[in-house]
């Protein structure tokens, strides 16, 4: 591993000052579970590493003014175990609980999972399905970016080198909404997703109609994909098997997976449709709407 200078700021302002200016190649480290692998494999070679793991106001989960706010340096264990997250955004708790194994979740952070921008990252589909917004800060400015617009390619985000992701805010879902996170890996733990994703739906049960649908798939394209055509095919329509199966076909047609060591592209397409149907069925069941599928 190449040598680097290690800085450990204790405040956000200090971290932003270290990041400011482009005179040397700098990299932020949070839990280190992605970046240490990249350093050891010589995939990156920064001159300066800035460790943000001790900055207290980048940690914690709060519910206020209709939003759930999560600090970027909050660990995946804290998120998976949070009563606030489990109550308001259970799909995010499920996604966080599905990452790696206990040791990885104890160190790995939500900010690291998002900023590493892997197409297979498990918290990203849940966050996008929940309409999450990222707060990104530099010495000069603070800006908010819809999370689904943050990803520009494999491992690439729209966060500039002098900026930090500080918070993720999630609008509190309404009463008559529910969601489901899904992940298919080769094993139950320590497995990168072959396909993952999340749905978050709102319904008018009395009228038997979908009022809102978010469909997000991961590991099937260079970035996590929101499948708007599938969403539009359901919003305002009756809740029935036919409509859900039509939407599943759209999901299969809109994704562009690759074949790799984990699975073939064809397998990823087929399984995506099935996982989507299961997730819709699960979400509807939580809302007391029965469209049971044999075998789901
Ligand atoms: C054995 C193993 C199993 C794994 N299993 C899974 C899995 O099942 N699912 C999954 O999704 N991931 C998995 N991962 C990947 C990793 O653990 C997660 O992505 C984790 O959430 C990364 O968080 P971190 O805090 O460790 O990130 P770090 O390694 O500290 O950082 C990751 C990247 O994000 C940047 N960064 C971090 N925080 C910020 C910030 N606040 N602002 C700007 N940039 C920032 C860093 O510069 C770096 O580029 C696994 C990793 C290992 C080693």
Short mmCIF file of C-alpha atoms and ligand atoms in Angstrom, two decimals:
data_model
loop_
_atom_site.label_atom_id
_atom_site.label_comp_id
_atom_site.label_asym_id
_atom_site.label_seq_id
_atom_site.Cartn_x
_atom_site.Cartn_y
_atom_site.Cartn_z
CA UNK A 1 0.00 0.00 0.00
CA UNK A 2 1.41 3.42 -0.97
CA UNK A 3 2.11 5.97 1.77
CA UNK A 4 -0.29 8.82 2.44
CA UNK A 5 -0.77 11.67 4.91
CA UNK A 6 -3.57 10.95 7.42
CA UNK A 7 -5.74 13.77 8.80
CA UNK A 8 -8.45 13.29 11.42
CA UNK A 9 -10.58 16.43 11.80
CA UNK A 10 -12.92 16.64 14.79
CA UNK A 11 -15.32 19.19 13.32
CA UNK A 12 -17.12 19.52 10.00
CA UNK A 13 -15.56 22.95 9.39
CA UNK A 14 -12.06 21.53 9.87
CA UNK A 15 -12.82 18.66 7.45
CA UNK A 16 -14.12 21.09 4.82
CA UNK A 17 -10.98 23.24 5.19
CA UNK A 18 -8.79 20.15 4.65
CA UNK A 19 -10.82 19.27 1.54
CA UNK A 20 -10.69 22.80 0.15
CA UNK A 21 -8.22 23.54 -2.66
CA UNK A 22 -6.94 21.12 -5.28
CA UNK A 23 -3.20 21.21 -4.64
CA UNK A 24 -3.09 17.49 -3.78
CA UNK A 25 -5.08 14.31 -4.31
CA UNK A 26 -7.33 13.79 -1.27
CA UNK A 27 -9.76 11.07 -0.29
CA UNK A 28 -12.35 10.95 2.48
CA UNK A 29 -12.51 7.86 4.70
CA UNK A 30 -15.50 7.09 6.90
CA UNK A 31 -15.84 3.44 8.02
CA UNK A 32 -13.10 2.41 5.57
CA UNK A 33 -14.74 -0.86 4.49
CA UNK A 34 -14.70 0.09 0.80
CA UNK A 35 -11.72 2.41 0.70
CA UNK A 36 -9.29 0.14 2.59
CA UNK A 37 -9.91 -2.59 -0.01
CA UNK A 38 -9.24 -0.06 -2.81
CA UNK A 39 -6.05 1.17 -1.10
CA UNK A 40 -4.72 -2.34 -0.51
CA UNK A 41 -5.41 -3.32 -4.14
CA UNK A 42 -3.69 -0.11 -5.33
CA UNK A 43 -6.89 0.95 -7.10
CA UNK A 44 -6.50 4.40 -5.56
CA UNK A 45 -3.36 6.23 -4.51
CA UNK A 46 -4.30 9.43 -2.63
CA UNK A 47 -1.69 11.74 -1.10
CA UNK A 48 -3.98 12.66 1.80
CA UNK A 49 -6.68 10.66 3.61
CA UNK A 50 -9.21 12.68 5.61
CA UNK A 51 -10.92 10.58 8.29
CA UNK A 52 -14.41 11.91 9.13
CA UNK A 53 -15.37 9.13 11.54
CA UNK A 54 -14.94 11.27 14.69
CA UNK A 55 -17.10 14.19 13.58
CA UNK A 56 -20.02 13.98 15.99
CA UNK A 57 -22.49 16.10 14.04
CA UNK A 58 -22.20 13.77 11.01
CA UNK A 59 -23.72 10.99 13.14
CA UNK A 60 -27.22 10.17 14.32
CA UNK A 61 -30.81 9.70 13.23
CA UNK A 62 -33.54 12.26 13.92
CA UNK A 63 -37.21 12.66 13.07
CA UNK A 64 -38.37 16.25 12.77
CA UNK A 65 -40.63 18.46 10.65
CA UNK A 66 -41.85 15.51 8.56
CA UNK A 67 -38.34 14.28 7.66
CA UNK A 68 -36.06 11.51 8.90
CA UNK A 69 -32.52 12.85 8.86
CA UNK A 70 -29.50 10.53 8.95
CA UNK A 71 -25.92 11.76 9.36
CA UNK A 72 -23.52 10.48 6.69
CA UNK A 73 -21.20 8.89 9.27
CA UNK A 74 -24.01 6.88 10.91
CA UNK A 75 -23.18 3.18 10.80
CA UNK A 76 -25.30 0.59 9.02
CA UNK A 77 -25.82 -1.21 12.36
CA UNK A 78 -27.22 1.99 13.91
CA UNK A 79 -29.59 2.37 10.95
CA UNK A 80 -30.69 -1.28 10.95
CA UNK A 81 -31.42 -1.08 14.70
CA UNK A 82 -32.95 2.40 14.83
CA UNK A 83 -36.55 2.54 16.09
CA UNK A 84 -37.12 5.67 13.97
CA UNK A 85 -35.89 3.97 10.77
CA UNK A 86 -37.75 0.73 11.52
CA UNK A 87 -40.97 2.67 12.15
CA UNK A 88 -40.92 5.15 9.25
CA UNK A 89 -38.63 3.61 6.62
CA UNK A 90 -38.51 -0.15 7.26
CA UNK A 91 -37.11 -0.79 3.77
CA UNK A 92 -34.00 1.18 4.72
CA UNK A 93 -33.60 -0.81 7.96
CA UNK A 94 -33.88 -4.03 5.91
CA UNK A 95 -31.38 -2.77 3.34
CA UNK A 96 -28.85 -1.74 6.01
CA UNK A 97 -29.28 -5.09 7.78
CA UNK A 98 -28.51 -6.91 4.52
CA UNK A 99 -25.05 -5.35 4.01
CA UNK A 100 -22.08 -7.69 4.52
CA UNK A 101 -21.96 -9.15 8.02
CA UNK A 102 -21.90 -7.71 11.56
CA UNK A 103 -18.30 -6.43 11.42
CA UNK A 104 -18.91 -4.61 8.12
CA UNK A 105 -22.17 -3.07 9.36
CA UNK A 106 -20.51 -1.94 12.61
CA UNK A 107 -17.87 0.05 10.66
CA UNK A 108 -19.55 0.80 7.33
CA UNK A 109 -21.60 3.97 7.09
CA UNK A 110 -24.53 5.09 5.01
CA UNK A 111 -22.44 7.94 3.58
CA UNK A 112 -19.78 5.47 2.48
CA UNK A 113 -22.34 3.15 0.90
CA UNK A 114 -23.85 6.06 -1.05
CA UNK A 115 -20.58 7.79 -2.03
CA UNK A 116 -18.91 4.56 -3.13
CA UNK A 117 -21.69 4.53 -5.76
CA UNK A 118 -21.61 0.82 -6.49
CA UNK A 119 -24.51 -0.28 -8.72
CA UNK A 120 -24.92 -3.13 -6.20
CA UNK A 121 -24.94 -0.93 -3.05
CA UNK A 122 -27.80 -2.11 -0.88
CA UNK A 123 -28.99 1.09 0.80
CA UNK A 124 -29.24 3.09 -2.44
CA UNK A 125 -32.39 1.44 -3.92
CA UNK A 126 -34.19 1.86 -0.58
CA UNK A 127 -33.13 5.51 -0.28
CA UNK A 128 -34.16 6.32 -3.87
CA UNK A 129 -37.51 4.55 -3.41
CA UNK A 130 -38.09 6.68 -0.32
CA UNK A 131 -37.36 9.92 -2.22
CA UNK A 132 -34.24 10.70 -0.17
CA UNK A 133 -32.32 13.95 -0.58
CA UNK A 134 -28.57 14.32 0.00
CA UNK A 135 -27.11 17.44 1.64
CA UNK A 136 -23.67 18.16 0.21
CA UNK A 137 -21.43 20.83 1.75
CA UNK A 138 -18.19 22.62 0.87
CA UNK A 139 -16.44 25.62 2.44
CA UNK A 140 -18.38 27.85 0.04
CA UNK A 141 -21.85 26.39 -0.16
CA UNK A 142 -24.43 23.86 0.94
CA UNK A 143 -26.64 22.21 -1.67
CA UNK A 144 -29.35 19.57 -1.76
CA UNK A 145 -29.42 16.87 -4.43
CA UNK A 146 -32.18 14.34 -4.99
CA UNK A 147 -30.39 11.08 -4.28
CA UNK A 148 -31.45 9.51 -7.58
CA UNK A 149 -29.61 12.35 -9.38
CA UNK A 150 -26.39 11.87 -7.41
CA UNK A 151 -25.05 8.89 -9.38
CA UNK A 152 -23.31 9.50 -12.70
CA UNK A 153 -21.64 6.12 -13.37
CA UNK A 154 -20.07 3.09 -11.74
CA UNK A 155 -18.31 4.44 -8.62
CA UNK A 156 -18.99 8.06 -9.63
CA UNK A 157 -21.18 10.67 -7.95
CA UNK A 158 -21.94 14.33 -8.56
CA UNK A 159 -20.15 15.19 -5.27
CA UNK A 160 -17.11 17.40 -6.02
CA UNK A 161 -13.68 16.70 -4.53
CA UNK A 162 -14.00 19.66 -2.13
CA UNK A 163 -17.45 18.56 -0.88
CA UNK A 164 -18.73 16.20 1.80
CA UNK A 165 -22.03 14.39 2.00
CA UNK A 166 -23.29 15.48 5.42
CA UNK A 167 -26.90 14.29 5.72
CA UNK A 168 -29.53 12.24 4.01
CA UNK A 169 -33.14 13.39 4.52
CA UNK A 170 -36.15 11.20 3.85
CA UNK A 171 -39.68 12.58 3.67
CA UNK A 172 -41.76 10.73 6.26
CA UNK A 173 -43.94 8.26 4.31
CA UNK A 174 -47.72 8.70 4.65
CA UNK A 175 -49.93 6.32 6.67
CA UNK A 176 -51.30 4.37 3.70
CA UNK A 177 -47.92 3.56 2.19
CA UNK A 178 -45.61 0.57 2.54
CA UNK A 179 -42.56 -0.86 0.87
CA UNK A 180 -40.35 -3.85 0.42
CA UNK A 181 -36.58 -4.24 -0.07
CA UNK A 182 -35.20 -7.29 -1.85
CA UNK A 183 -31.75 -8.70 -2.40
CA UNK A 184 -30.61 -11.80 -4.18
CA UNK A 185 -27.05 -12.85 -3.45
CA UNK A 186 -25.08 -16.08 -3.71
CA UNK A 187 -25.13 -16.42 0.09
CA UNK A 188 -27.20 -14.99 2.94
CA UNK A 189 -24.29 -12.87 4.27
CA UNK A 190 -21.09 -11.29 2.86
CA UNK A 191 -22.59 -11.48 -0.62
CA UNK A 192 -22.68 -8.67 -3.18
CA UNK A 193 -26.15 -8.47 -4.71
CA UNK A 194 -26.84 -10.29 -7.98
CA UNK A 195 -29.97 -8.15 -8.11
CA UNK A 196 -31.38 -5.86 -5.43
CA UNK A 197 -34.12 -3.28 -5.34
CA UNK A 198 -36.97 -1.67 -3.49
CA UNK A 199 -40.56 -0.65 -4.03
CA UNK A 200 -42.47 1.93 -2.02
CA UNK A 201 -46.18 2.27 -2.75
CA UNK A 202 -49.17 4.31 -1.65
CA UNK A 203 -52.73 3.04 -2.09
CA UNK A 204 -56.31 4.14 -1.73
CA UNK A 205 -57.59 0.85 -0.34
CA UNK A 206 -61.26 1.95 -0.46
CA UNK A 207 -61.02 2.62 -4.20
CA UNK A 208 -58.62 -0.27 -4.79
CA UNK A 209 -56.11 1.96 -6.60
CA UNK A 210 -52.43 2.76 -6.48
CA UNK A 211 -51.85 6.42 -5.55
CA UNK A 212 -48.03 6.37 -5.66
CA UNK A 213 -45.42 3.84 -6.77
CA UNK A 214 -41.62 3.99 -6.65
CA UNK A 215 -39.72 1.14 -8.29
CA UNK A 216 -35.93 1.01 -8.00
CA UNK A 217 -33.59 -1.73 -9.19
CA UNK A 218 -29.88 -2.25 -8.43
CA UNK A 219 -27.11 -4.39 -9.97
CA UNK A 220 -28.85 -4.21 -13.35
CA UNK A 221 -27.20 -1.11 -14.89
CA UNK A 222 -24.16 1.16 -14.26
CA UNK A 223 -26.18 3.07 -11.66
CA UNK A 224 -29.20 2.18 -9.57
CA UNK A 225 -32.28 2.60 -11.81
CA UNK A 226 -35.65 4.11 -11.03
CA UNK A 227 -38.12 2.49 -13.44
CA UNK A 228 -40.57 5.33 -14.06
CA UNK A 229 -42.45 3.55 -16.86
CA UNK A 230 -43.37 0.75 -14.45
CA UNK A 231 -44.43 3.34 -11.86
CA UNK A 232 -46.58 5.23 -14.38
CA UNK A 233 -48.22 1.99 -15.53
CA UNK A 234 -49.59 1.54 -12.00
CA UNK A 235 -50.32 5.00 -10.54
CA UNK A 236 -54.08 5.69 -10.63
CA UNK A 237 -54.78 2.13 -11.81
CA UNK A 238 -56.61 -0.71 -10.09
CA UNK A 239 -54.69 -2.95 -7.74
CA UNK A 240 -54.81 -6.33 -9.45
CA UNK A 241 -52.49 -9.10 -10.59
CA UNK A 242 -52.69 -8.21 -14.27
CA UNK A 243 -51.51 -4.64 -13.71
CA UNK A 244 -48.66 -5.81 -11.46
CA UNK A 245 -47.59 -8.44 -14.00
CA UNK A 246 -47.63 -5.85 -16.80
CA UNK A 247 -45.42 -3.61 -14.65
CA UNK A 248 -43.07 -6.57 -14.02
CA UNK A 249 -42.65 -6.96 -17.81
CA UNK A 250 -41.74 -3.27 -18.04
CA UNK A 251 -39.17 -3.72 -15.25
CA UNK A 252 -37.57 -6.63 -17.17
CA UNK A 253 -37.48 -4.63 -20.41
CA UNK A 254 -36.07 -1.43 -18.93
CA UNK A 255 -33.07 -2.89 -17.13
CA UNK A 256 -29.78 -3.55 -18.90
CA UNK A 257 -27.83 -6.01 -16.75
CA UNK A 258 -24.48 -7.52 -17.66
CA UNK A 259 -23.29 -11.11 -17.34
CA UNK A 260 -20.50 -11.50 -14.77
CA UNK A 261 -19.11 -14.02 -12.30
CA UNK A 262 -22.24 -13.75 -10.17
CA UNK A 263 -24.99 -14.28 -12.81
CA UNK A 264 -25.90 -14.00 -16.48
CA UNK A 265 -27.78 -11.01 -17.88
CA UNK A 266 -30.76 -13.22 -18.80
CA UNK A 267 -30.98 -14.63 -15.29
CA UNK A 268 -30.86 -11.11 -13.83
CA UNK A 269 -33.72 -10.01 -16.12
CA UNK A 270 -35.96 -12.96 -15.27
CA UNK A 271 -35.34 -12.82 -11.57
CA UNK A 272 -35.92 -9.03 -11.49
CA UNK A 273 -39.50 -9.46 -12.68
CA UNK A 274 -40.18 -12.14 -10.05
CA UNK A 275 -38.57 -10.14 -7.24
CA UNK A 276 -40.61 -7.08 -8.24
CA UNK A 277 -43.88 -9.07 -8.10
CA UNK A 278 -42.94 -10.49 -4.69
CA UNK A 279 -42.09 -7.02 -3.38
CA UNK A 280 -45.39 -5.57 -4.61
CA UNK A 281 -47.29 -8.48 -3.06
CA UNK A 282 -45.44 -8.01 0.24
CA UNK A 283 -46.10 -4.24 0.29
CA UNK A 284 -49.80 -4.72 -0.46
CA UNK A 285 -50.08 -7.35 2.25
CA UNK A 286 -48.66 -4.85 4.77
CA UNK A 287 -51.48 -2.49 3.74
CA UNK A 288 -54.10 -5.23 4.13
CA UNK A 289 -54.74 -5.54 0.38
CA UNK A 290 -54.82 -9.12 -0.87
CA UNK A 291 -53.50 -9.93 -4.34
CA UNK A 292 -51.84 -13.13 -3.23
CA UNK A 293 -49.58 -14.90 -5.66
CA UNK A 294 -49.10 -18.63 -5.33
CA UNK A 295 -45.56 -19.27 -4.14
CA UNK A 296 -44.81 -15.69 -3.04
C1 LIG B 1 -16.51 -8.07 3.12
C2 LIG B 1 -17.36 -6.93 2.59
C3 LIG B 1 -18.71 -7.15 2.37
C4 LIG B 1 -19.51 -6.11 1.87
N1 LIG B 1 -20.83 -6.37 1.65
C5 LIG B 1 -21.62 -5.39 1.14
C6 LIG B 1 -22.99 -5.64 0.89
O1 LIG B 1 -23.54 -6.73 1.11
N2 LIG B 1 -23.74 -4.61 0.39
C7 LIG B 1 -23.21 -3.37 0.15
O2 LIG B 1 -23.95 -2.48 -0.27
N3 LIG B 1 -21.91 -3.11 0.41
C8 LIG B 1 -21.09 -4.08 0.88
N4 LIG B 1 -19.77 -3.83 1.14
C9 LIG B 1 -19.23 -2.49 0.84
C10 LIG B 1 -19.11 -1.52 2.05
O3 LIG B 1 -19.02 -2.19 3.27
C11 LIG B 1 -20.29 -0.51 2.11
O4 LIG B 1 -20.36 0.17 0.87
C12 LIG B 1 -20.15 0.50 3.26
O5 LIG B 1 -21.38 1.11 3.52
C13 LIG B 1 -19.11 1.59 2.97
O6 LIG B 1 -19.13 2.51 4.05
P1 LIG B 1 -17.76 3.02 4.69
O7 LIG B 1 -18.13 4.01 5.72
O8 LIG B 1 -16.93 1.89 5.12
O9 LIG B 1 -17.12 3.73 3.41
P2 LIG B 1 -15.59 4.14 3.14
O10 LIG B 1 -14.82 2.96 2.69
O11 LIG B 1 -15.05 4.93 4.27
O12 LIG B 1 -15.82 5.13 1.90
C14 LIG B 1 -16.37 4.68 0.69
C15 LIG B 1 -16.32 5.80 -0.35
O13 LIG B 1 -17.18 6.87 0.01
C16 LIG B 1 -16.46 8.09 0.18
N5 LIG B 1 -17.10 8.76 1.33
C17 LIG B 1 -17.42 8.18 2.51
N6 LIG B 1 -18.12 9.05 3.27
C18 LIG B 1 -18.22 10.19 2.56
C19 LIG B 1 -18.86 11.45 2.79
N7 LIG B 1 -19.53 11.70 3.93
N8 LIG B 1 -18.79 12.41 1.84
C20 LIG B 1 -18.12 12.17 0.66
N9 LIG B 1 -17.52 10.99 0.38
C21 LIG B 1 -17.57 10.02 1.31
C22 LIG B 1 -15.01 7.69 0.38
O14 LIG B 1 -14.12 8.69 -0.06
C23 LIG B 1 -14.93 6.44 -0.48
O15 LIG B 1 -14.76 6.81 -1.84
C24 LIG B 1 -18.94 -4.84 1.63
C25 LIG B 1 -17.58 -4.62 1.87
C26 LIG B 1 -16.79 -5.66 2.35
C27 LIG B 1 -15.32 -5.40 2.61
#
